[in-house]
Amino acid sequence: MHGESPHIVFLHFACGYASFPYLPRIFGHPFLYFISSESRGLGMRWSEYLLPTLKETPADAEVVSHQLMMRAGMIRKVAAGIYNYMPFGLRSIRKVETIVREELDRAGAIEVLMPMANPAELWQESGRWEKYGKELLRFKDRKDADFCMGPTHEEVVTDIVRNTVRSYRQLPLNLYQIQTKFRDEIRPRFGLMRGREFIMKDAYSFDLDDAGADASYTKMYQAYRRIFARCGLKFRAVEADSGAIGGSFSHEFMVLAESGEDGIVSCDSCEYAANVEKAEIRMGDVVTPAAAEELRKVETPARKTIEDVALFLETSPQRLVKTLIVETDTDETVAVLLRGDRELNEIKLAHRLGCTWITLAPEEKVLKVTGAPSGFAGPVGLKVRILADLEVQGMADFITGANEKDTHFAGVNLGRDFTVDTFADLRQAVNGDPCPRCGGKLESWRGIEVGHVFKLGTKYSESMGATVLDDQGKDRTLVMGCYGIGIGRTVASAIEQNHDENGIIFPLPIAPFHVVVTMVNPNDDSVRDAAEKLYADLQAAGVETLLDDRDERPGSKFKDADLIGIPLRVTVGARGLKEGNLELQERQSGERTLLPVGEAATLLVEQVRAALAAR
RNA sequence: CGGGGCGUAGCGCAGCCUGGUAGCGCACCUGCCUUGGGAGCAGGGGGUCGGAGGUUCGAAUCCUCUCGCCCCGACCA
């Protein structure tokens, strides 16, 4: 793990100063540089750094952030879902961590560090040793005692609190850590986006009662908003499915990006935003239109999908009702009806059925239930329980499968031809649906979940006996909240959101360096001197600077600079120098400005300060 | 878990079908040359062809097993 090793004074040419213990505000010696006690140096020479950029995209990297993090030398894979954080990538990770620490400290949370190796006993106490499944990586120590790698730390933190907190007067308490976690994902992918080993900030709040827990929750919610805003990210805090707890006490923080794994919706006229898993759809009173057509069979040879059937019968998917055969974890098989162009929201259905998960029935089951191969299921004559989306209630004369190979029914009508056991809101919300709060329009986005705040209640405090005495001297079970931020994923999502065809475009607050100084020709003394001077001046002013002093052709250096995405690039070349200028190019806009040599450092410092203060 | 695909130099790939002394581009090293958008020339180093077993006179190539990695996944709605 990172964190405790004392870091490390780096000296090239001047090894005698290796015990230099702190970071001086200003120094004049251009050959002396170091990594501070925070393991971040202000300056680095590319020629002496480890920044292995790749011209080509590694074959196994699917999403941009993964590709670019590999190409920019930020990460290297060690095993499936397990990565080295290379120096350049680590700097960005540390930036996010620093912002997280500052904001959590400000919100009154207290940092701790819990072990990666968790004894089985704690997990048995909470019952999760049995429940957690294969994602929990278990192992034995030399004495054959059971352990697991912590995928999250409710058990451990609850243990801390029950052992150390006795009185309501010690509350509220909010403990957080930044730790490497391990979840043995079935399919790790997308680089840091979905790894097995990953750096996570997790926090846990403890309060005497519900009201206190709500206050803690709100505080964290606010802190999270600041954190992601300070990271320079476009995000939404959305209502998430909170499972058994209910209410609006679960929010996910979603970085907006096309490639996001989660669908979210937000209202264009009020504050409502939700994960599509949760987003409700409000329908007014639904009136079933009168049937106009007779039920009739139509041949639909080999037309299995909604699109094919609609095309073949020269109608639109909206005129079809699709029938999904679904199995539950409680061993029930039901049929679910949706308008042809709609998608089932499995979470809503599971809630409705009171089960934990549902799954589409396998081919054999479909055959058994409907008597036809999949693709031709319909409600008419079905023996299983039938649920239908509210929208279906407003349909008449529609088309469904006929439970017979290569055959559909047309002119199908509710009541007359079949009956539905339950109508409910079962479909996925889509762009343009009405907002359940204000009736405005919902806009849909893709998002990457980078943070989650959750009111836990007493699940762990109760099973593990975390109680304090209240002012009446009575035992009270603590009310908990838990709050996570994926640190690596935050960096990855920042790249997902901020890149172009040339590479990364880091938001300045989390950029590994603020400025890259590119020497066009390091063999030209005037160029070298001017670049060295700027490099020294910038560091003296606290600007994190990468000096590209490599003896490479300018073209490769520019390409590399674009790739690694440092927000400000200063080109030092003989051409500009003749006029007394350096050239500033902003990565984001591509805008170029001439900087008079004498004022360059000052102007850059101002720009960096402004960017950091803007948030 | 089920299905599919791929493992050949650091990276990206060809060669495999039809067995016969392992190749290309980039990267790397040396020298020359060049220095404002991934230059050029010349020379050079580097591969248990993922692993094990088998077939064969002979296996990167055919067969079996195994490991690793990647992708997809349920009338896709």
XYZ file of C-alpha atoms (C1' of nucleotides) in Angstrom:
692
model
C 0.000 0.000 0.000
C 0.858 3.590 -0.437
C 0.767 6.031 2.335
C 3.224 5.252 5.011
C 6.574 4.877 3.375
C 8.534 8.030 3.987
C 9.059 9.735 0.735
C 11.813 10.060 -0.695
C 14.115 12.727 -1.726
C 15.173 12.531 -5.311
C 18.353 14.183 -6.298
C 20.097 13.949 -9.546
C 23.635 15.328 -9.507
C 23.448 16.194 -5.826
C 23.112 13.071 -3.790
C 24.569 14.629 -0.701
C 21.338 16.407 0.029
C 19.349 13.272 0.170
C 18.179 13.858 3.687
C 16.540 17.142 2.860
C 13.514 16.761 5.042
C 10.885 19.166 3.845
C 9.655 21.069 0.907
C 11.160 24.513 0.673
C 8.902 27.173 -0.730
C 11.576 28.520 -2.995
C 14.766 27.153 -4.249
C 17.179 28.313 -6.817
C 19.197 25.278 -7.706
C 17.922 23.981 -11.002
C 19.378 20.541 -10.534
C 17.786 19.829 -7.221
C 14.305 18.510 -7.039
C 12.380 16.146 -4.924
C 9.169 14.521 -4.063
C 7.570 16.104 -1.054
C 6.272 14.346 2.018
C 2.979 14.118 0.136
C 4.834 12.223 -2.546
C 4.192 15.011 -4.969
C 6.982 17.048 -6.409
C 6.448 20.379 -7.976
C 8.663 19.644 -10.899
C 9.868 16.801 -13.032
C 12.167 16.447 -15.976
C 10.682 14.167 -18.571
C 14.106 12.813 -19.467
C 14.445 11.493 -15.943
C 10.833 10.572 -15.305
C 9.040 7.292 -15.898
C 6.317 8.254 -18.309
C 6.031 5.469 -20.865
C 3.677 6.742 -23.544
C 2.324 4.452 -26.217
C 1.781 5.377 -29.821
C -0.629 2.541 -30.355
C -3.693 1.583 -28.430
C -3.390 -1.659 -26.482
C -5.686 -4.270 -27.978
C -7.535 -5.117 -24.787
C -8.505 -1.576 -23.856
C -12.109 -1.003 -24.816
C -13.132 2.373 -23.475
C -11.330 5.661 -24.065
C -10.323 6.255 -20.496
C -8.673 2.849 -20.354
C -6.969 3.351 -23.697
C -5.740 6.796 -22.814
C -4.615 5.875 -19.325
C -2.557 3.095 -20.838
C -1.205 5.241 -23.626
C -0.395 8.126 -21.293
C 1.589 5.814 -19.061
C -0.766 6.255 -16.096
C -1.513 2.621 -15.435
C -0.194 -0.779 -16.403
C -2.045 -4.027 -15.992
C -0.692 -6.630 -13.608
C -3.569 -9.100 -13.805
C -7.218 -8.992 -14.799
C -8.720 -5.996 -13.035
C -5.492 -5.274 -11.165
C -3.256 -2.379 -12.119
C -0.050 -0.636 -11.286
C -0.513 3.047 -10.755
C 2.404 4.478 -12.658
C 3.967 7.753 -11.508
C 2.018 10.014 -13.814
C -1.289 8.344 -13.020
C -0.601 8.315 -9.320
C -0.267 12.084 -9.285
C -3.808 12.436 -10.568
C -5.082 9.871 -8.069
C -3.406 11.820 -5.282
C -5.006 15.044 -6.438
C -8.449 13.527 -6.134
C -7.576 12.064 -2.756
C -6.418 15.443 -1.526
C -9.627 17.136 -2.598
C -11.631 14.357 -0.960
C -9.679 14.697 2.294
C -10.039 18.443 2.390
C -13.770 18.363 1.858
C -14.454 15.499 4.225
C -12.332 17.058 6.918
C -14.252 20.258 6.388
C -17.501 18.329 6.775
C -16.280 17.021 10.103
C -15.368 13.486 9.117
C -12.278 11.897 10.645
C -9.755 9.841 8.743
C -8.807 6.335 9.847
C -7.252 3.424 8.050
C -8.728 -0.036 8.385
C -7.081 -3.258 7.335
C -7.412 -4.872 3.963
C -7.344 -8.285 5.562
C -10.522 -8.791 7.542
C -11.058 -11.670 9.955
C -14.018 -13.869 9.095
C -15.516 -13.483 12.574
C -16.629 -9.924 11.937
C -18.230 -10.894 8.683
C -19.923 -13.846 10.293
C -21.373 -11.560 12.905
C -23.066 -9.403 10.311
C -24.123 -12.460 8.350
C -22.322 -11.368 5.227
C -19.717 -14.121 5.323
C -22.436 -16.399 4.006
C -24.333 -13.877 1.939
C -21.627 -12.067 0.064
C -20.901 -14.654 -2.573
C -17.877 -15.109 -4.724
C -17.019 -11.448 -4.967
C -15.652 -11.714 -1.479
C -12.106 -12.951 -1.818
C -11.526 -15.362 1.035
C -8.297 -16.869 2.190
C -6.738 -18.558 5.174
C -3.776 -17.519 7.224
C -1.028 -19.920 8.355
C -3.104 -21.018 11.301
C -5.921 -21.913 8.960
C -8.083 -19.066 10.191
C -10.508 -17.549 7.674
C -9.984 -14.069 6.326
C -11.222 -11.980 3.467
C -9.988 -8.993 1.542
C -12.203 -6.098 2.528
C -14.566 -5.148 -0.293
C -16.133 -2.565 2.014
C -15.746 -1.935 5.728
C -19.059 -1.719 7.544
C -18.137 -4.602 9.828
C -14.743 -3.293 10.777
C -15.846 0.258 11.352
C -18.825 -0.876 13.399
C -16.432 -2.929 15.464
C -14.287 0.139 16.068
C -17.235 2.180 17.176
C -18.837 -0.393 19.450
C -15.507 -0.838 21.171
C -14.697 2.813 21.619
C -17.879 4.841 21.726
C -19.982 4.595 24.859
C -21.903 7.807 25.157
C -24.265 9.839 23.017
C -21.999 12.729 23.830
C -19.386 11.289 21.488
C -21.811 11.553 18.612
C -22.206 12.286 15.835
C -19.193 10.479 14.497
C -18.128 10.054 10.918
C -15.078 7.946 10.100
C -13.570 7.703 6.670
C -10.638 6.040 5.021
C -8.971 5.926 1.652
C -8.085 2.295 1.108
C -7.435 -0.245 -1.555
C -10.363 -2.613 -1.718
C -10.846 -5.906 -3.412
C -13.919 -7.327 -5.042
C -13.468 -10.435 -7.085
C -15.616 -9.221 -9.973
C -16.806 -11.804 -12.479
C -15.927 -9.583 -15.366
C -13.491 -6.851 -14.551
C -13.170 -4.465 -17.455
C -12.663 -0.934 -18.644
C -9.392 -0.422 -16.798
C -9.848 1.476 -13.541
C -13.550 1.752 -14.224
C -14.368 -1.717 -13.024
C -11.331 -3.320 -11.469
C -11.115 -6.003 -8.874
C -8.633 -4.069 -6.853
C -9.436 -0.386 -6.571
C -8.851 2.640 -4.400
C -11.944 3.768 -2.623
C -12.822 6.394 -0.115
C -15.428 5.052 2.240
C -17.034 6.841 5.144
C -19.433 5.723 7.831
C -21.566 7.960 10.012
C -22.944 7.074 13.417
C -25.807 8.906 15.035
C -28.057 8.472 18.004
C -31.263 8.708 16.050
C -32.828 9.035 12.646
C -32.839 12.797 12.631
C -29.127 12.819 13.379
C -28.473 10.289 10.659
C -30.398 12.421 8.202
C -28.292 15.420 9.135
C -25.106 13.414 8.650
C -26.398 12.252 5.313
C -27.131 15.776 4.168
C -23.683 16.935 5.219
C -22.039 14.232 3.203
C -24.265 14.896 0.248
C -23.125 18.511 0.289
C -19.487 17.511 0.708
C -19.789 15.220 -2.295
C -21.203 17.983 -4.432
C -18.206 20.136 -3.569
C -15.751 17.319 -4.194
C -16.896 16.576 -7.705
C -17.319 20.235 -8.533
C -13.772 20.892 -7.350
C -12.526 18.026 -9.495
C -13.865 19.962 -12.444
C -16.454 17.375 -13.429
C -19.920 17.660 -14.899
C -22.085 15.440 -12.746
C -25.562 14.814 -11.394
C -26.569 13.649 -7.972
C -29.404 11.256 -8.652
C -31.882 9.431 -6.501
C -30.940 5.821 -6.472
C -32.682 2.640 -5.615
C -32.313 2.317 -1.884
C -33.628 -1.209 -1.611
C -35.197 -2.022 1.701
C -34.635 1.390 3.308
C -36.902 3.316 0.997
C -37.322 7.040 0.797
C -34.839 9.270 -0.929
C -31.921 8.331 1.271
C -29.676 7.075 -1.408
C -28.018 9.242 -3.993
C -25.553 8.303 -6.627
C -23.096 10.822 -7.982
C -22.878 10.359 -11.680
C -20.246 11.847 -13.918
C -21.921 12.536 -17.216
C -20.305 10.672 -20.091
C -21.559 8.965 -23.200
C -19.872 5.746 -22.265
C -21.452 5.600 -18.808
C -22.786 2.255 -17.672
C -25.800 3.779 -15.942
C -28.782 5.470 -17.449
C -30.030 8.472 -15.546
C -32.791 10.986 -16.060
C -33.073 14.525 -14.824
C -35.994 16.918 -15.037
C -35.600 19.950 -17.248
C -37.654 22.131 -14.934
C -37.111 20.948 -11.367
C -34.344 19.388 -9.278
C -35.508 15.827 -9.777
C -32.829 13.461 -11.033
C -32.808 9.694 -10.716
C -31.220 6.534 -11.895
C -33.469 4.973 -14.519
C -33.547 1.940 -12.259
C -35.504 4.045 -9.871
C -37.147 6.747 -11.965
C -40.900 6.466 -11.599
C -43.324 7.080 -14.365
C -46.538 8.747 -13.373
C -49.525 7.979 -15.496
C -52.818 9.754 -14.989
C -56.000 7.710 -15.037
C -55.667 5.166 -17.759
C -58.733 4.379 -19.797
C -58.780 1.269 -21.921
C -60.123 2.084 -25.374
C -62.880 -0.065 -26.772
C -61.946 -2.970 -28.960
C -62.534 -2.356 -32.652
C -60.947 -5.400 -34.215
C -61.507 -9.109 -34.066
C -58.814 -11.341 -32.698
C -57.045 -13.006 -35.610
C -53.974 -15.056 -36.263
C -51.272 -13.811 -38.588
C -48.337 -15.691 -40.025
C -45.001 -14.230 -39.040
C -42.466 -16.737 -40.317
C -39.178 -16.476 -38.454
C -40.013 -12.944 -37.269
C -38.906 -13.097 -33.656
C -37.973 -9.590 -32.670
C -40.350 -6.726 -32.170
C -38.698 -4.792 -34.991
C -38.985 -7.682 -37.415
C -42.594 -8.323 -36.594
C -43.528 -4.643 -36.815
C -41.721 -4.321 -40.124
C -43.259 -7.486 -41.504
C -46.793 -6.483 -40.530
C -46.166 -2.927 -41.686
C -46.903 -1.355 -38.367
C -44.832 0.227 -35.591
C -43.466 -1.335 -32.397
C -45.880 0.862 -30.432
C -48.725 -1.235 -31.776
C -47.193 -4.387 -30.345
C -47.271 -5.726 -26.846
C -44.264 -7.749 -25.900
C -44.516 -10.609 -23.486
C -41.551 -11.452 -21.310
C -41.394 -14.690 -19.439
C -39.627 -14.026 -16.198
C -38.346 -16.163 -13.364
C -37.807 -14.975 -9.831
C -35.484 -16.026 -7.055
C -38.596 -17.261 -5.259
C -39.118 -19.761 -8.090
C -42.137 -18.085 -9.552
C -42.635 -17.736 -13.283
C -44.653 -14.776 -14.507
C -45.385 -13.063 -17.777
C -44.802 -9.345 -18.122
C -46.437 -7.209 -20.777
C -44.913 -4.029 -22.135
C -45.558 -1.835 -25.114
C -43.331 -3.087 -27.914
C -40.866 -0.215 -27.855
C -40.473 -0.163 -24.061
C -37.917 -1.794 -21.831
C -38.580 -3.642 -18.660
C -37.222 -2.124 -15.472
C -36.175 -5.247 -13.657
C -35.808 -3.467 -10.338
C -39.358 -2.177 -10.416
C -40.606 -5.630 -11.275
C -38.593 -7.238 -8.490
C -39.976 -4.702 -5.994
C -43.470 -5.358 -7.241
C -43.076 -9.104 -6.905
C -41.369 -8.764 -3.553
C -38.337 -10.722 -4.622
C -34.631 -9.961 -4.767
C -33.958 -10.479 -8.407
C -35.684 -11.542 -11.559
C -34.298 -12.989 -14.695
C -35.611 -13.686 -18.152
C -36.536 -17.340 -18.494
C -34.266 -19.562 -20.547
C -35.408 -20.903 -23.898
C -36.603 -24.256 -22.523
C -38.710 -22.555 -19.901
C -40.282 -20.260 -22.482
C -41.115 -23.309 -24.561
C -42.676 -25.006 -21.583
C -44.744 -22.033 -20.479
C -45.907 -20.786 -23.885
C -45.656 -23.890 -25.987
C -43.664 -21.975 -28.566
C -40.053 -21.106 -29.110
C -39.019 -17.711 -27.775
C -40.112 -14.865 -29.996
C -43.752 -15.841 -30.142
C -44.941 -15.494 -26.573
C -48.230 -13.744 -25.929
C -50.736 -13.358 -23.094
C -53.675 -15.092 -24.747
C -54.181 -18.452 -23.143
C -51.186 -18.213 -20.837
C -51.490 -20.104 -17.584
C -49.020 -18.092 -15.529
C -49.632 -14.904 -13.615
C -49.652 -11.884 -15.911
C -48.378 -8.443 -14.977
C -48.612 -5.518 -17.320
C -47.173 -2.063 -17.486
C -49.684 0.736 -16.922
C -49.189 1.857 -20.467
C -50.576 -1.421 -21.770
C -53.798 -0.671 -19.972
C -54.329 2.173 -22.407
C -53.921 0.023 -25.497
C -56.405 -1.772 -27.733
C -56.257 -3.818 -30.927
C -52.608 -4.618 -30.484
C -50.360 -7.385 -31.708
C -48.860 -10.093 -29.532
C -47.250 -13.460 -29.938
C -49.682 -16.342 -30.386
C -47.733 -18.920 -28.374
C -47.219 -20.796 -31.571
C -44.162 -20.902 -33.795
C -44.110 -18.301 -36.585
C -47.468 -16.919 -35.530
C -48.766 -13.731 -33.895
C -52.199 -12.453 -32.933
C -53.496 -9.144 -34.189
C -56.514 -7.276 -32.855
C -55.759 -8.408 -29.333
C -57.726 -6.717 -26.580
C -57.625 -6.625 -22.809
C -60.424 -8.291 -20.952
C -61.940 -9.832 -24.036
C -58.993 -11.985 -25.035
C -57.087 -12.325 -21.779
C -56.942 -10.806 -18.339
C -54.071 -9.148 -16.559
C -53.592 -9.909 -12.887
C -51.740 -6.709 -12.006
C -51.109 -3.398 -13.701
C -48.081 -1.523 -12.445
C -45.320 0.884 -13.386
C -42.799 -1.577 -14.768
C -41.062 0.081 -17.649
C -37.818 1.949 -17.899
C -38.071 5.716 -18.051
C -36.854 7.302 -21.269
C -36.062 10.711 -22.643
C -39.164 12.881 -22.767
C -41.188 11.038 -20.133
C -43.018 13.295 -17.695
C -41.244 14.177 -14.446
C -42.924 12.413 -11.518
C -42.508 15.506 -9.347
C -43.490 18.461 -11.442
C -44.691 17.114 -14.762
C -41.732 18.645 -16.602
C -39.830 16.640 -19.154
C -37.185 14.127 -18.252
C -33.888 14.281 -20.076
C -31.815 11.156 -20.206
C -28.079 10.878 -19.827
C -25.433 8.289 -19.462
C -23.476 8.474 -16.267
C -20.600 6.849 -14.472
C -21.229 6.258 -10.812
C -18.328 7.753 -8.911
C -19.931 8.265 -5.544
C -22.778 6.903 -3.507
C -24.295 8.141 -0.286
C -26.589 5.832 1.556
C -28.545 5.864 4.763
C -27.900 2.471 6.220
C -30.062 2.502 9.292
C -29.312 -0.017 11.986
C -28.511 -3.078 9.927
C -24.932 -3.422 11.120
C -25.176 -1.655 14.446
C -27.949 -4.023 15.412
C -26.399 -7.276 14.256
C -23.064 -6.283 15.758
C -24.342 -4.629 18.901
C -23.120 -1.071 18.409
C -24.961 0.912 21.045
C -24.392 3.932 23.247
C -26.101 5.257 26.342
C -28.403 8.206 25.724
C -29.081 11.063 28.125
C -31.523 8.832 29.968
C -28.842 6.223 30.494
C -30.587 3.894 28.078
C -28.964 1.751 25.424
C -29.562 3.047 21.931
C -28.658 1.307 18.700
C -26.672 3.611 16.460
C -28.113 4.770 13.164
C -25.560 4.514 10.410
C -24.879 5.939 6.997
C -22.271 4.902 4.490
C -20.651 6.907 1.762
C -18.278 5.826 -0.966
C -16.195 7.423 -3.668
C -14.258 5.445 -6.249
C -11.009 7.365 -6.498
C -9.560 5.615 -9.528
C -12.908 5.622 -11.207
C -13.188 9.342 -10.650
C -9.939 9.871 -12.535
C -11.063 7.495 -15.287
C -14.440 9.189 -15.598
C -12.761 12.596 -15.752
C -10.899 11.319 -18.790
C -14.015 9.740 -20.194
C -15.624 13.156 -19.983
C -12.622 15.216 -21.050
C -10.683 13.997 -24.042
C -10.405 14.480 -27.763
C -8.895 12.516 -30.631
C -5.407 13.585 -29.543
C -5.647 12.439 -25.963
C -6.581 13.431 -22.453
C -7.699 16.925 -21.465
C -7.299 17.016 -17.693
C -9.359 19.419 -15.642
C -6.623 21.449 -13.992
C -7.470 20.562 -10.376
C -6.752 16.888 -10.946
C -4.105 17.168 -13.649
C -0.844 15.417 -12.788
C 0.978 18.655 -13.601
C -0.365 22.118 -14.251
C 2.115 23.068 -16.937
C 4.337 21.256 -19.378
C 7.294 23.204 -20.687
C 8.335 21.866 -24.073
C 11.831 22.597 -25.290
C 11.671 22.512 -29.037
C 15.367 21.817 -29.307
C 17.165 21.023 -26.078
C 20.499 21.278 -27.862
C 20.010 24.974 -28.437
C 21.533 26.765 -25.455
C 19.226 29.747 -25.540
C 16.210 27.446 -25.661
C 17.506 25.282 -22.868
C 18.327 28.239 -20.664
C 14.988 29.906 -21.164
C 13.097 26.673 -20.492
C 15.152 25.890 -17.387
C 14.541 29.366 -16.072
C 10.805 29.113 -16.567
C 10.787 25.653 -15.052
C 12.573 26.916 -11.943
C 10.399 30.021 -11.642
C 7.177 28.081 -11.927
C 8.180 25.645 -9.251
C 9.294 28.448 -6.991
C 5.781 29.814 -7.296
C 4.250 26.454 -6.488
C 3.183 25.541 -10.008
C 3.567 21.854 -10.794
C 5.626 21.650 -13.920
C 6.819 18.935 -16.234
C 9.845 19.920 -18.279
C 10.043 18.116 -21.599
C 13.797 18.196 -21.994
C 14.000 15.012 -24.041
C 16.160 15.027 -27.116
C 13.271 14.132 -29.371
C 11.849 15.696 -32.457
C 9.383 18.470 -31.672
C 6.559 16.632 -33.393
C 6.701 13.680 -31.013
C 6.886 15.982 -28.042
C 3.806 17.879 -29.096
C 1.941 14.647 -29.725
C 2.958 13.354 -26.325
C 1.969 16.597 -24.641
C -1.484 16.372 -26.211
C -1.765 12.726 -25.231
C -1.004 13.222 -21.552
C -3.375 16.147 -21.327
C -1.603 18.664 -19.127
C -3.826 21.766 -19.259
C -1.160 24.338 -20.113
C 1.719 23.809 -22.482
C 4.486 26.307 -22.952
C 6.575 25.889 -26.050
C 10.091 27.248 -25.810
C 11.696 27.464 -29.223
C 14.314 29.486 -31.024
C 11.667 30.962 -33.272
C 9.678 32.600 -30.490
C 12.698 33.427 -28.449
C 14.029 35.634 -31.220
C 11.002 37.842 -30.664
C 11.387 37.509 -26.910
C 8.351 35.256 -26.625
C 7.315 31.887 -25.321
C 4.158 30.333 -26.590
C 1.312 29.156 -24.402
C -1.123 26.617 -25.762
C -4.172 25.589 -23.794
C -4.954 21.929 -24.140
C -8.672 22.389 -23.818
C -9.282 25.131 -26.362
C -6.152 24.776 -28.431
C -5.821 28.540 -28.078
C -2.316 29.939 -28.436
C -0.975 33.042 -26.737
C 2.446 34.635 -26.883
C 4.050 35.237 -23.513
C 6.891 37.715 -23.234
C 9.791 35.813 -21.669
C 10.016 38.155 -18.702
C 6.366 37.849 -17.738
C 5.711 34.240 -18.675
C 6.057 32.778 -15.200
C 3.872 35.408 -13.591
C 1.164 35.052 -16.198
C 1.130 31.287 -15.861
C 1.001 31.415 -12.092
C -2.002 33.692 -12.297
C -3.728 31.403 -14.701
C -3.170 28.327 -12.547
C -4.319 30.119 -9.404
C -7.427 31.328 -11.156
C -8.267 27.854 -12.385
C -7.833 26.367 -8.920
C -9.845 29.097 -7.244
C -12.677 28.979 -9.752
C -14.310 25.947 -8.278
C -21.875 -19.817 -15.139
C -22.947 -20.583 -20.446
C -21.255 -19.336 -25.462
C -17.465 -17.337 -28.739
C -12.549 -15.473 -29.776
C -7.445 -14.745 -28.994
C -2.384 -16.109 -26.843
C 3.901 -15.495 -32.111
C 9.834 -9.717 -29.694
C 8.088 -4.233 -25.098
C 3.423 -2.667 -28.230
C 0.338 -3.601 -32.763
C 0.058 -7.616 -36.021
C 1.183 -11.476 -40.284
C 2.461 -16.616 -40.692
C -1.465 -21.655 -39.080
C -6.238 -23.504 -43.624
C -2.220 -26.645 -47.274
C 3.577 -29.105 -41.334
C 9.811 -28.243 -43.825
C 15.482 -23.569 -40.325
C 9.977 -17.480 -37.296
C 8.488 -12.482 -40.121
C 6.562 -7.081 -40.615
C 5.593 -2.066 -38.484
C 6.468 0.749 -34.159
C 9.603 0.866 -29.884
C 14.852 -0.222 -28.269
C 20.688 0.087 -29.044
C 25.058 2.327 -32.226
C 26.515 5.902 -35.848
C 25.426 9.800 -39.315
C 21.930 13.397 -40.192
C 17.821 16.250 -38.473
C 14.975 19.806 -34.734
C 7.830 24.033 -34.486
C 3.266 18.477 -35.044
C 4.958 11.089 -34.083
C 11.815 12.735 -39.948
C 15.708 10.069 -42.995
C 19.893 6.632 -43.952
C 23.056 2.606 -42.317
C 24.049 -1.073 -38.866
C 22.331 -3.991 -34.538
C 19.979 -6.593 -30.181
C 15.734 -9.082 -28.696
C 11.021 -14.582 -29.450
C 10.748 -21.359 -24.422
C 5.383 -19.140 -30.971
C 1.158 -19.214 -23.241
C 2.144 -24.359 -20.895
C 1.947 -29.908 -21.015
C 1.221 -34.142 -23.721
C 0.370 -36.519 -28.471
C 0.591 -37.438 -34.097
C 4.867 -36.990 -37.518
C 11.299 -38.031 -40.184
C 9.900 -32.984 -38.917
C 4.840 -28.977 -35.298
C 3.954 -21.800 -34.372
C 1.027 -24.773 -37.988
C -2.632 -30.982 -36.900
C -4.978 -33.487 -32.173
C -5.936 -33.615 -26.678
C -5.606 -31.370 -22.121
C -4.399 -27.067 -19.349
C -3.522 -21.926 -18.021
C -4.205 -16.839 -19.175
C -6.640 -12.870 -21.491
C -10.690 -10.604 -24.276
C -15.708 -10.315 -25.934
C -20.859 -11.604 -25.802
C -25.082 -13.391 -22.902
C -30.968 -14.937 -22.246
C -38.257 -13.742 -27.952
C -32.280 -7.765 -26.761
C -37.429 -6.378 -25.753
